Amino acid sequence: MPLSGRWTLTRYLIEERRRYPGASGDFNALILDVALACKAIARIVAFGPLADALGTALPEASAVGGEVNVQGEVQKPLDVLSNEIFVRMNEWNGHLAGMASEEMAQPAQIPPSYQRGKYLLVFDPLDGSSNIDVNVSVGSIFSILRAPEDVIASGRDVTESDFLQPGATQMAAGYAIYGPTTMLVLSVGNGVAGFTLNPNLGEFVLSHPNIQIPADTTEFAINTSNSRFWEPPVKRYVDECLAGKTGPRGKDFNMRWVASMVADVHRILCRGGVFLYPWDAREPDKPGKLRLMYEANPMAFLIEQAGGAATNGRQRILDLMPAKLHERVSVILGSKNEVERATAYHLEADGKTAS
Ligand code: P6P
C-alpha cells in the first residue's frame, strides 16, 4: 500500500517494478533522469528574471552529460534552455534510442559516444511558457514510448516515423508543474500518482498516491474568446454550461482557463472538470492548437489512467495514428461523463451516434 508522505519517487518506481520481475531497471532509471531534468527546470523557473542578474548556474545540468552551452546563465528563452536540459540530462544514460521535442524540428540522435537504449522520450520541455512573465504556473510534459525492435537491435539513428505510434502504446507519461509547489504527476500504466518536491530533501515525495477523476463535474475550461470560431457542437456544449440551472443541464457551471495546459489538467486531475481546446475557424487547416505527441497523448494517458476520458471530439485520442511528429489535434479531456456528452454532440452533428 503506497505510503503518502513517506515514499519517494524511487520507492514508488521500485514497488511498481515488482509487477515485472524480469525488468532491468532501465525504465525506472530513465524516469528518475527525467525527474531530475524537471527539478533543474523548476530551479531556473523559480528564479524568474533574477536568474539572469544572478547569473544562476545550472549545477544539475552542467554536472550531468557535459557542458551546458549557455554558460550557466538563463540568457536563452526558457523553453529553449529547458529543452537543452532535457536533452543533456538524458542523452548519456544509455536508456534512450532517441528523443523528440516541441523545440526541435527533427528528432535528437543519441551521440555516438553514448550507449543507446530501448526507449523513446518525447517532451514539451516548458509548456505554457508565455505565462512565465506573469508568474503563472507552467510545466514540462513527457511521454515514454518503446523504440521499434529494429532500432533497438541495430542501434541505428532514429527517424521521425519511429515515433509515430498511437498514444495507447505509451509506457509512461507525466508532467511536472512549476507552481506554488513543484509536483511530478506520473503514470506507468497502473493508475496515476502525484509527487511533491520536498525542497529540503530535493526529492519528489508521494503526496497523491492514487489520483481519480470524478465522472461528473460542474467546471469547464475553454478559451471562450474563440467562441465565434467554434464548430456548432462545441458552441452547444458551452452554451448549455453557461445556461446553468435555467438550461437543459439543470445545474450551474463554473469556468476556469489558466492558458497553461499543465495547470488546467492538474486542476482536473485534482478535482474533476473538463478541458476543451477544439478546432476553430481561425486556422481551419489546423485540426487544433495542441500537439498530439507531447501534449495531448501524455495528458490523455494520465486522464484515462485516472478514470477520465479524452477525445478529439470524435475519436479517443489514444487511438489516433500520428502522421507527423508535430501534428496538432483538438482536445476534449477530463470527467468521463462530460467528455462523452461533448463527443456525442460532435457525432450527432456529423449524423453519427456514439459507439
Ligand atoms: P490560448 C500554452 O501556450 C498552450 O500550448 C497550452 O498550454 C494552453 O492550454 C494553450 O496553449 C492556451 O492557448 O490560445 O488560450 O493562449
mmCIF file of C-alpha atoms and ligand atoms in Angstrom:
data_model
loop_
_atom_site.group_PDB
_atom_site.id
_atom_site.type_symbol
_atom_site.label_atom_id
_atom_site.label_comp_id
_atom_site.label_asym_id
_atom_site.label_seq_id
_atom_site.Cartn_x
_atom_site.Cartn_y
_atom_site.Cartn_z
ATOM 1 C CA MET A 1 0.000 0.000 0.000
ATOM 2 C CA PRO A 2 1.729 3.276 -1.091
ATOM 3 C CA LEU A 3 2.559 5.452 1.883
ATOM 4 C CA SER A 4 1.680 9.059 1.151
ATOM 5 C CA GLY A 5 4.196 11.490 2.561
ATOM 6 C CA ARG A 6 6.746 8.705 3.103
ATOM 7 C CA TRP A 7 7.563 7.106 -0.249
ATOM 8 C CA THR A 8 9.960 8.837 -2.602
ATOM 9 C CA LEU A 9 9.588 8.594 -6.385
ATOM 10 C CA THR A 10 12.355 5.986 -6.332
ATOM 11 C CA ARG A 11 10.460 3.814 -3.810
ATOM 12 C CA TYR A 12 7.251 4.119 -5.843
ATOM 13 C CA LEU A 13 9.037 3.044 -9.048
ATOM 14 C CA ILE A 14 10.700 0.090 -7.312
ATOM 15 C CA GLU A 15 7.338 -1.045 -5.906
ATOM 16 C CA GLU A 16 5.740 -0.683 -9.340
ATOM 17 C CA ARG A 17 8.597 -2.660 -10.886
ATOM 18 C CA ARG A 18 7.581 -5.697 -8.770
ATOM 19 C CA ARG A 19 4.890 -6.269 -11.400
ATOM 20 C CA TYR A 20 7.690 -7.027 -13.901
ATOM 21 C CA PRO A 21 10.152 -9.411 -12.166
ATOM 22 C CA GLY A 22 12.347 -9.584 -15.257
ATOM 23 C CA ALA A 23 12.649 -5.802 -15.558
ATOM 24 C CA SER A 24 16.214 -4.499 -15.928
ATOM 25 C CA GLY A 25 15.632 -1.230 -14.070
ATOM 26 C CA ASP A 26 16.364 0.849 -17.208
ATOM 27 C CA PHE A 27 12.783 2.169 -17.333
ATOM 28 C CA ASN A 28 12.914 3.326 -13.709
ATOM 29 C CA ALA A 29 16.329 4.892 -14.194
ATOM 30 C CA LEU A 30 15.059 6.804 -17.224
ATOM 31 C CA ILE A 31 12.093 8.197 -15.290
ATOM 32 C CA LEU A 32 14.427 9.312 -12.500
ATOM 33 C CA ASP A 33 16.611 11.157 -15.045
ATOM 34 C CA VAL A 34 13.508 12.848 -16.479
ATOM 35 C CA ALA A 35 12.512 13.820 -12.927
ATOM 36 C CA LEU A 36 15.992 15.271 -12.350
ATOM 37 C CA ALA A 37 15.665 17.379 -15.503
ATOM 38 C CA CYS A 38 12.336 18.673 -14.182
ATOM 39 C CA LYS A 39 13.972 19.576 -10.855
ATOM 40 C CA ALA A 40 16.655 21.529 -12.739
ATOM 41 C CA ILE A 41 13.993 23.402 -14.719
ATOM 42 C CA ALA A 42 11.980 24.053 -11.543
ATOM 43 C CA ARG A 43 15.029 25.729 -10.048
ATOM 44 C CA ILE A 44 15.571 28.003 -13.048
ATOM 45 C CA VAL A 45 11.869 28.900 -13.295
ATOM 46 C CA ALA A 46 11.844 29.729 -9.563
ATOM 47 C CA PHE A 47 14.445 32.458 -10.079
ATOM 48 C CA GLY A 48 12.449 34.074 -12.903
ATOM 49 C CA PRO A 49 14.051 37.341 -14.054
ATOM 50 C CA LEU A 50 16.550 37.160 -11.192
ATOM 51 C CA ALA A 51 18.286 34.213 -12.807
ATOM 52 C CA ASP A 52 19.846 36.495 -15.404
ATOM 53 C CA ALA A 53 21.019 39.064 -12.865
ATOM 54 C CA LEU A 54 22.429 36.463 -10.511
ATOM 55 C CA GLY A 55 23.957 34.512 -13.367
ATOM 56 C CA THR A 56 22.444 31.453 -11.744
ATOM 57 C CA ALA A 57 24.496 28.457 -12.682
ATOM 58 C CA LEU A 58 22.811 25.230 -13.690
ATOM 59 C CA PRO A 59 24.638 22.871 -11.346
ATOM 60 C CA GLU A 60 22.365 19.905 -12.065
ATOM 61 C CA ALA A 61 22.581 20.254 -15.820
ATOM 62 C CA SER A 62 26.249 21.218 -16.063
ATOM 63 C CA ALA A 63 27.212 18.366 -13.762
ATOM 64 C CA VAL A 64 25.468 15.784 -15.896
ATOM 65 C CA GLY A 65 26.221 14.942 -19.510
ATOM 66 C CA GLY A 66 28.860 17.502 -20.355
ATOM 67 C CA GLU A 67 28.973 21.290 -20.647
ATOM 68 C CA VAL A 68 25.742 23.224 -20.867
ATOM 69 C CA ASN A 69 26.384 25.638 -23.745
ATOM 70 C CA VAL A 70 24.655 28.699 -22.245
ATOM 71 C CA GLN A 71 27.434 29.164 -19.673
ATOM 72 C CA GLY A 72 25.022 28.576 -16.801
ATOM 73 C CA GLU A 73 23.113 31.800 -17.294
ATOM 74 C CA VAL A 74 19.413 31.826 -18.216
ATOM 75 C CA GLN A 75 20.039 34.126 -21.156
ATOM 76 C CA LYS A 76 18.189 31.975 -23.704
ATOM 77 C CA PRO A 77 14.418 31.767 -23.877
ATOM 78 C CA LEU A 78 13.462 29.485 -21.042
ATOM 79 C CA ASP A 79 11.736 26.975 -23.287
ATOM 80 C CA VAL A 80 14.895 26.517 -25.383
ATOM 81 C CA LEU A 81 17.039 26.246 -22.260
ATOM 82 C CA SER A 82 14.567 23.762 -20.747
ATOM 83 C CA ASN A 83 14.858 21.713 -23.920
ATOM 84 C CA GLU A 84 18.637 21.633 -23.614
ATOM 85 C CA ILE A 85 18.323 20.451 -20.016
ATOM 86 C CA PHE A 86 16.035 17.582 -21.041
ATOM 87 C CA VAL A 87 18.431 16.560 -23.819
ATOM 88 C CA ARG A 88 21.663 16.884 -21.799
ATOM 89 C CA MET A 89 20.308 15.100 -18.737
ATOM 90 C CA ASN A 90 19.006 12.129 -20.697
ATOM 91 C CA GLU A 91 21.222 11.654 -23.767
ATOM 92 C CA TRP A 92 24.043 9.979 -21.786
ATOM 93 C CA ASN A 93 22.038 7.465 -19.686
ATOM 94 C CA GLY A 94 22.035 4.591 -22.174
ATOM 95 C CA HIS A 95 18.277 4.053 -21.917
ATOM 96 C CA LEU A 96 17.223 6.049 -24.983
ATOM 97 C CA ALA A 97 17.250 5.293 -28.704
ATOM 98 C CA GLY A 98 16.316 8.922 -29.396
ATOM 99 C CA MET A 99 14.335 11.977 -28.286
ATOM 100 C CA ALA A 100 11.776 14.321 -29.823
ATOM 101 C CA SER A 101 10.587 17.672 -28.543
ATOM 102 C CA GLU A 102 8.336 20.593 -29.378
ATOM 103 C CA GLU A 103 11.514 22.684 -29.551
ATOM 104 C CA MET A 104 13.316 20.514 -32.115
ATOM 105 C CA ALA A 105 12.148 20.196 -35.724
ATOM 106 C CA GLN A 106 13.838 16.788 -36.065
ATOM 107 C CA PRO A 107 14.363 14.002 -33.507
ATOM 108 C CA ALA A 108 17.561 14.270 -31.460
ATOM 109 C CA GLN A 109 20.047 11.432 -32.021
ATOM 110 C CA ILE A 110 21.924 9.945 -29.098
ATOM 111 C CA PRO A 111 25.590 10.979 -29.650
ATOM 112 C CA PRO A 112 27.802 8.040 -30.753
ATOM 113 C CA SER A 113 29.890 8.420 -27.577
ATOM 114 C CA TYR A 114 26.898 7.259 -25.537
ATOM 115 C CA GLN A 115 25.185 3.866 -25.382
ATOM 116 C CA ARG A 116 21.735 3.679 -26.963
ATOM 117 C CA GLY A 117 18.756 2.027 -25.271
ATOM 118 C CA LYS A 118 15.253 0.796 -25.955
ATOM 119 C CA TYR A 119 13.073 3.817 -25.195
ATOM 120 C CA LEU A 120 11.999 6.996 -26.955
ATOM 121 C CA LEU A 121 11.474 10.170 -24.906
ATOM 122 C CA VAL A 122 9.037 12.746 -26.294
ATOM 123 C CA PHE A 123 8.500 16.006 -24.459
ATOM 124 C CA ASP A 124 7.327 19.585 -24.321
ATOM 125 C CA PRO A 125 10.069 20.976 -22.094
ATOM 126 C CA LEU A 126 8.222 24.066 -20.945
ATOM 127 C CA ASP A 127 4.521 24.226 -21.772
ATOM 128 C CA GLY A 128 2.656 27.470 -21.237
ATOM 129 C CA SER A 129 5.914 29.437 -21.221
ATOM 130 C CA SER A 130 4.038 32.602 -22.235
ATOM 131 C CA ASN A 131 2.814 32.593 -18.624
ATOM 132 C CA ILE A 132 6.331 32.819 -17.199
ATOM 133 C CA ASP A 133 6.423 36.631 -17.375
ATOM 134 C CA VAL A 134 3.244 36.898 -15.315
ATOM 135 C CA ASN A 135 4.319 34.251 -12.772
ATOM 136 C CA VAL A 136 1.578 31.755 -13.604
ATOM 137 C CA SER A 137 2.223 28.008 -13.229
ATOM 138 C CA VAL A 138 3.907 26.333 -16.183
ATOM 139 C CA GLY A 139 5.137 22.782 -16.672
ATOM 140 C CA SER A 140 7.049 20.124 -18.580
ATOM 141 C CA ILE A 141 5.166 17.282 -20.270
ATOM 142 C CA PHE A 142 6.777 13.951 -21.195
ATOM 143 C CA SER A 143 5.909 10.639 -22.806
ATOM 144 C CA ILE A 144 7.930 7.401 -22.939
ATOM 145 C CA LEU A 145 7.499 5.023 -25.881
ATOM 146 C CA ARG A 146 9.301 1.786 -26.697
ATOM 147 C CA ALA A 147 11.523 2.138 -29.751
ATOM 148 C CA PRO A 148 10.797 -0.160 -32.726
ATOM 149 C CA GLU A 149 12.560 -3.546 -32.350
ATOM 150 C CA ASP A 150 14.846 -2.946 -35.344
ATOM 151 C CA VAL A 151 16.052 0.316 -33.778
ATOM 152 C CA ILE A 152 16.821 -1.481 -30.516
ATOM 153 C CA ALA A 153 18.543 -4.373 -32.298
ATOM 154 C CA SER A 154 20.642 -2.273 -34.678
ATOM 155 C CA GLY A 155 21.251 0.862 -32.601
ATOM 156 C CA ARG A 156 20.623 2.898 -35.752
ATOM 157 C CA ASP A 157 19.744 6.586 -35.792
ATOM 158 C CA VAL A 158 16.044 7.217 -35.185
ATOM 159 C CA THR A 159 13.750 8.710 -37.802
ATOM 160 C CA GLU A 160 10.501 10.640 -37.373
ATOM 161 C CA SER A 161 8.489 7.535 -38.277
ATOM 162 C CA ASP A 162 9.931 5.599 -35.308
ATOM 163 C CA PHE A 163 7.989 7.992 -33.034
ATOM 164 C CA LEU A 164 4.678 7.767 -34.907
ATOM 165 C CA GLN A 165 2.923 5.380 -32.514
ATOM 166 C CA PRO A 166 -0.626 5.784 -31.145
ATOM 167 C CA GLY A 167 -0.838 7.177 -27.618
ATOM 168 C CA ALA A 168 -2.195 3.861 -26.345
ATOM 169 C CA THR A 169 1.315 2.389 -26.794
ATOM 170 C CA GLN A 170 2.892 4.821 -24.292
ATOM 171 C CA MET A 171 4.764 3.021 -21.500
ATOM 172 C CA ALA A 172 4.648 6.046 -19.223
ATOM 173 C CA ALA A 173 3.527 9.660 -19.298
ATOM 174 C CA GLY A 174 3.682 12.533 -16.889
ATOM 175 C CA TYR A 175 4.248 16.167 -16.247
ATOM 176 C CA ALA A 176 5.993 18.429 -13.795
ATOM 177 C CA ILE A 177 4.073 21.516 -12.713
ATOM 178 C CA TYR A 178 6.097 24.510 -11.536
ATOM 179 C CA GLY A 179 3.603 26.240 -9.273
ATOM 180 C CA PRO A 180 3.404 27.199 -5.592
ATOM 181 C CA THR A 181 4.869 23.732 -5.139
ATOM 182 C CA THR A 182 6.717 21.736 -7.765
ATOM 183 C CA MET A 183 4.959 18.441 -8.428
ATOM 184 C CA LEU A 184 5.534 15.463 -10.658
ATOM 185 C CA VAL A 185 2.405 13.601 -11.798
ATOM 186 C CA LEU A 186 3.133 10.220 -13.369
ATOM 187 C CA SER A 187 1.547 7.061 -14.700
ATOM 188 C CA VAL A 188 3.487 3.923 -15.585
ATOM 189 C CA GLY A 189 0.244 2.229 -16.632
ATOM 190 C CA ASN A 190 -1.082 1.346 -13.188
ATOM 191 C CA GLY A 191 -3.033 4.425 -12.140
ATOM 192 C CA VAL A 192 -1.753 7.963 -11.531
ATOM 193 C CA ALA A 193 0.446 9.140 -8.673
ATOM 194 C CA GLY A 194 1.422 12.682 -7.659
ATOM 195 C CA PHE A 195 4.727 13.583 -6.020
ATOM 196 C CA THR A 196 5.505 16.872 -4.291
ATOM 197 C CA LEU A 197 9.086 18.148 -4.372
ATOM 198 C CA ASN A 198 10.411 18.471 -0.839
ATOM 199 C CA PRO A 199 12.705 21.496 -1.159
ATOM 200 C CA ASN A 200 14.705 20.440 1.903
ATOM 201 C CA LEU A 201 15.429 16.985 0.520
ATOM 202 C CA GLY A 202 15.367 17.767 -3.205
ATOM 203 C CA GLU A 203 13.254 14.622 -3.531
ATOM 204 C CA PHE A 204 9.844 14.050 -5.088
ATOM 205 C CA VAL A 205 7.755 12.585 -2.248
ATOM 206 C CA LEU A 206 4.495 10.699 -2.865
ATOM 207 C CA SER A 207 1.659 13.040 -1.880
ATOM 208 C CA HIS A 208 -1.241 11.878 -4.102
ATOM 209 C CA PRO A 209 -0.987 8.036 -4.296
ATOM 210 C CA ASN A 210 -3.993 7.203 -6.442
ATOM 211 C CA ILE A 211 -5.490 10.131 -8.326
ATOM 212 C CA GLN A 212 -9.061 9.561 -9.556
ATOM 213 C CA ILE A 213 -11.184 11.996 -11.591
ATOM 214 C CA PRO A 214 -14.910 12.252 -10.676
ATOM 215 C CA ALA A 215 -17.078 11.154 -13.646
ATOM 216 C CA ASP A 216 -19.226 14.299 -13.301
ATOM 217 C CA THR A 217 -18.250 17.929 -12.858
ATOM 218 C CA THR A 218 -19.613 21.472 -12.850
ATOM 219 C CA GLU A 219 -16.370 23.076 -14.039
ATOM 220 C CA PHE A 220 -15.265 23.571 -17.652
ATOM 221 C CA ALA A 221 -12.118 25.085 -19.128
ATOM 222 C CA ILE A 222 -12.007 26.660 -22.584
ATOM 223 C CA ASN A 223 -10.745 29.911 -24.109
ATOM 224 C CA THR A 224 -14.171 31.489 -24.691
ATOM 225 C CA SER A 225 -12.660 34.390 -26.640
ATOM 226 C CA ASN A 226 -12.612 31.943 -29.569
ATOM 227 C CA SER A 227 -16.339 31.144 -29.334
ATOM 228 C CA ARG A 228 -17.315 32.744 -32.669
ATOM 229 C CA PHE A 229 -14.848 30.394 -34.389
ATOM 230 C CA TRP A 230 -16.112 27.132 -32.841
ATOM 231 C CA GLU A 231 -17.995 24.289 -34.515
ATOM 232 C CA PRO A 232 -21.732 24.076 -33.573
ATOM 233 C CA PRO A 233 -21.346 21.085 -31.163
ATOM 234 C CA VAL A 234 -18.737 22.991 -29.130
ATOM 235 C CA LYS A 235 -20.990 26.054 -29.062
ATOM 236 C CA ARG A 236 -23.919 23.856 -27.987
ATOM 237 C CA TYR A 237 -21.944 22.222 -25.188
ATOM 238 C CA VAL A 238 -20.560 25.510 -23.810
ATOM 239 C CA ASP A 239 -23.853 27.416 -24.179
ATOM 240 C CA GLU A 240 -25.622 24.680 -22.164
ATOM 241 C CA CYS A 241 -22.987 25.022 -19.427
ATOM 242 C CA LEU A 242 -23.443 28.817 -19.432
ATOM 243 C CA ALA A 243 -27.251 28.443 -19.283
ATOM 244 C CA GLY A 244 -26.770 26.618 -15.987
ATOM 245 C CA LYS A 245 -29.916 25.889 -13.937
ATOM 246 C CA THR A 246 -32.050 27.770 -16.491
ATOM 247 C CA GLY A 247 -30.977 25.474 -19.336
ATOM 248 C CA PRO A 248 -31.009 21.783 -20.292
ATOM 249 C CA ARG A 249 -28.237 20.858 -17.871
ATOM 250 C CA GLY A 250 -30.315 21.970 -14.868
ATOM 251 C CA LYS A 251 -27.203 22.902 -12.879
ATOM 252 C CA ASP A 252 -24.843 25.853 -12.754
ATOM 253 C CA PHE A 253 -21.261 25.550 -14.016
ATOM 254 C CA ASN A 254 -18.024 27.309 -13.128
ATOM 255 C CA MET A 255 -15.330 28.247 -15.684
ATOM 256 C CA ARG A 256 -11.555 28.283 -15.400
ATOM 257 C CA TRP A 257 -8.914 28.975 -18.080
ATOM 258 C CA VAL A 258 -5.265 29.262 -16.998
ATOM 259 C CA ALA A 259 -3.936 29.045 -20.577
ATOM 260 C CA SER A 260 -1.297 26.651 -19.301
ATOM 261 C CA MET A 261 -2.340 23.116 -20.202
ATOM 262 C CA VAL A 262 -0.371 21.568 -17.349
ATOM 263 C CA ALA A 263 -2.131 23.828 -14.808
ATOM 264 C CA ASP A 264 -5.599 23.204 -16.268
ATOM 265 C CA VAL A 265 -5.075 19.444 -16.480
ATOM 266 C CA HIS A 266 -3.618 19.324 -12.969
ATOM 267 C CA ARG A 267 -6.730 21.022 -11.578
ATOM 268 C CA ILE A 268 -8.906 18.490 -13.389
ATOM 269 C CA LEU A 269 -6.892 15.567 -12.011
ATOM 270 C CA CYS A 270 -7.233 17.064 -8.526
ATOM 271 C CA ARG A 271 -10.964 17.932 -8.523
ATOM 272 C CA GLY A 272 -12.554 16.977 -11.845
ATOM 273 C CA GLY A 273 -13.552 19.192 -14.731
ATOM 274 C CA VAL A 274 -13.498 19.223 -18.497
ATOM 275 C CA PHE A 275 -10.857 20.886 -20.686
ATOM 276 C CA LEU A 276 -11.540 21.796 -24.317
ATOM 277 C CA TYR A 277 -9.193 23.140 -26.953
ATOM 278 C CA PRO A 278 -11.235 22.380 -30.087
ATOM 279 C CA TRP A 279 -10.639 23.056 -33.749
ATOM 280 C CA ASP A 280 -11.614 26.594 -34.646
ATOM 281 C CA ALA A 281 -12.041 28.552 -37.847
ATOM 282 C CA ARG A 282 -9.153 30.945 -37.160
ATOM 283 C CA GLU A 283 -6.741 28.470 -38.769
ATOM 284 C CA PRO A 284 -9.125 25.997 -40.460
ATOM 285 C CA ASP A 285 -6.296 23.893 -41.917
ATOM 286 C CA LYS A 286 -5.061 23.027 -38.419
ATOM 287 C CA PRO A 287 -7.035 20.307 -36.556
ATOM 288 C CA GLY A 288 -6.382 22.173 -33.296
ATOM 289 C CA LYS A 289 -3.731 24.146 -31.427
ATOM 290 C CA LEU A 290 -2.317 21.485 -29.127
ATOM 291 C CA ARG A 291 0.250 18.930 -30.261
ATOM 292 C CA LEU A 292 -0.633 15.262 -30.303
ATOM 293 C CA MET A 293 2.673 13.567 -29.466
ATOM 294 C CA TYR A 294 3.868 15.613 -26.492
ATOM 295 C CA GLU A 295 0.795 17.376 -25.152
ATOM 296 C CA ALA A 296 -2.446 15.528 -25.964
ATOM 297 C CA ASN A 297 -1.150 11.938 -25.831
ATOM 298 C CA PRO A 298 0.651 12.117 -22.462
ATOM 299 C CA MET A 299 -2.210 14.085 -20.904
ATOM 300 C CA ALA A 300 -4.806 11.691 -22.358
ATOM 301 C CA PHE A 301 -2.850 8.740 -20.942
ATOM 302 C CA LEU A 302 -2.886 10.295 -17.473
ATOM 303 C CA ILE A 303 -6.550 11.274 -17.681
ATOM 304 C CA GLU A 304 -7.649 7.765 -18.726
ATOM 305 C CA GLN A 305 -5.444 6.146 -16.088
ATOM 306 C CA ALA A 306 -7.247 8.366 -13.543
ATOM 307 C CA GLY A 307 -10.677 7.214 -14.770
ATOM 308 C CA GLY A 308 -11.388 10.115 -17.131
ATOM 309 C CA ALA A 309 -11.771 10.276 -20.910
ATOM 310 C CA ALA A 310 -10.003 12.123 -23.741
ATOM 311 C CA THR A 311 -11.175 12.563 -27.334
ATOM 312 C CA ASN A 312 -10.607 14.886 -30.268
ATOM 313 C CA GLY A 313 -14.374 15.420 -30.336
ATOM 314 C CA ARG A 314 -14.940 12.319 -32.421
ATOM 315 C CA GLN A 315 -12.302 9.688 -31.555
ATOM 316 C CA ARG A 316 -10.360 8.534 -28.497
ATOM 317 C CA ILE A 317 -7.089 10.485 -28.576
ATOM 318 C CA LEU A 318 -5.006 7.454 -27.602
ATOM 319 C CA ASP A 319 -6.301 5.594 -30.690
ATOM 320 C CA LEU A 320 -5.173 8.272 -33.156
ATOM 321 C CA MET A 321 -2.410 7.178 -35.533
ATOM 322 C CA PRO A 322 0.060 10.088 -35.833
ATOM 323 C CA ALA A 323 1.120 11.075 -39.365
ATOM 324 C CA LYS A 324 3.668 13.726 -38.321
ATOM 325 C CA LEU A 325 5.794 14.285 -35.247
ATOM 326 C CA HIS A 326 4.484 17.816 -34.656
ATOM 327 C CA GLU A 327 0.914 17.343 -35.726
ATOM 328 C CA ARG A 328 -1.827 19.149 -33.864
ATOM 329 C CA VAL A 329 -5.127 17.822 -32.541
ATOM 330 C CA SER A 330 -8.393 19.011 -30.993
ATOM 331 C CA VAL A 331 -8.635 18.080 -27.330
ATOM 332 C CA ILE A 332 -11.593 17.398 -25.032
ATOM 333 C CA LEU A 333 -10.493 15.696 -21.807
ATOM 334 C CA GLY A 334 -11.450 15.243 -18.178
ATOM 335 C CA SER A 335 -14.516 13.962 -16.309
ATOM 336 C CA LYS A 336 -15.775 10.989 -18.276
ATOM 337 C CA ASN A 337 -19.473 11.855 -18.457
ATOM 338 C CA GLU A 338 -18.811 15.396 -19.697
ATOM 339 C CA VAL A 339 -16.276 14.294 -22.316
ATOM 340 C CA GLU A 340 -18.749 11.673 -23.538
ATOM 341 C CA ARG A 341 -21.528 14.277 -23.738
ATOM 342 C CA ALA A 342 -19.400 16.787 -25.709
ATOM 343 C CA THR A 343 -18.203 13.977 -28.011
ATOM 344 C CA ALA A 344 -21.778 12.761 -28.543
ATOM 345 C CA TYR A 345 -22.740 16.297 -29.635
ATOM 346 C CA HIS A 346 -19.977 16.191 -32.267
ATOM 347 C CA LEU A 347 -21.078 12.788 -33.574
ATOM 348 C CA GLU A 348 -24.713 13.885 -33.595
ATOM 349 C CA ALA A 349 -23.725 16.948 -35.630
ATOM 350 C CA ASP A 350 -21.930 14.580 -38.045
ATOM 351 C CA GLY A 351 -25.064 12.434 -38.301
ATOM 352 C CA LYS A 352 -23.440 9.594 -36.374
ATOM 353 C CA THR A 353 -24.134 8.042 -32.955
ATOM 354 C CA ALA A 354 -21.641 7.467 -30.123
ATOM 355 C CA SER A 355 -20.211 3.934 -30.171
HETATM 356 P P1 P6P B 1 -4.550 30.123 -25.685
HETATM 357 C C1 P6P B 1 0.184 27.216 -23.964
HETATM 358 O O1 P6P B 1 0.712 28.081 -24.951
HETATM 359 C C2 P6P B 1 -0.687 26.186 -24.670
HETATM 360 O O2 P6P B 1 0.058 25.460 -25.589
HETATM 361 C C3 P6P B 1 -1.338 25.276 -23.640
HETATM 362 O O3 P6P B 1 -0.531 25.056 -22.543
HETATM 363 C C4 P6P B 1 -2.609 26.035 -23.274
HETATM 364 O O4 P6P B 1 -3.663 25.179 -22.852
HETATM 365 C C5 P6P B 1 -2.970 26.735 -24.575
HETATM 366 O O5 P6P B 1 -1.752 26.852 -25.332
HETATM 367 C C6 P6P B 1 -3.526 28.118 -24.328
HETATM 368 O O6 P6P B 1 -3.903 28.642 -25.587
HETATM 369 O O7 P6P B 1 -4.975 30.213 -27.154
HETATM 370 O O8 P6P B 1 -5.737 30.173 -24.751
HETATM 371 O O9 P6P B 1 -3.459 31.065 -25.306
#
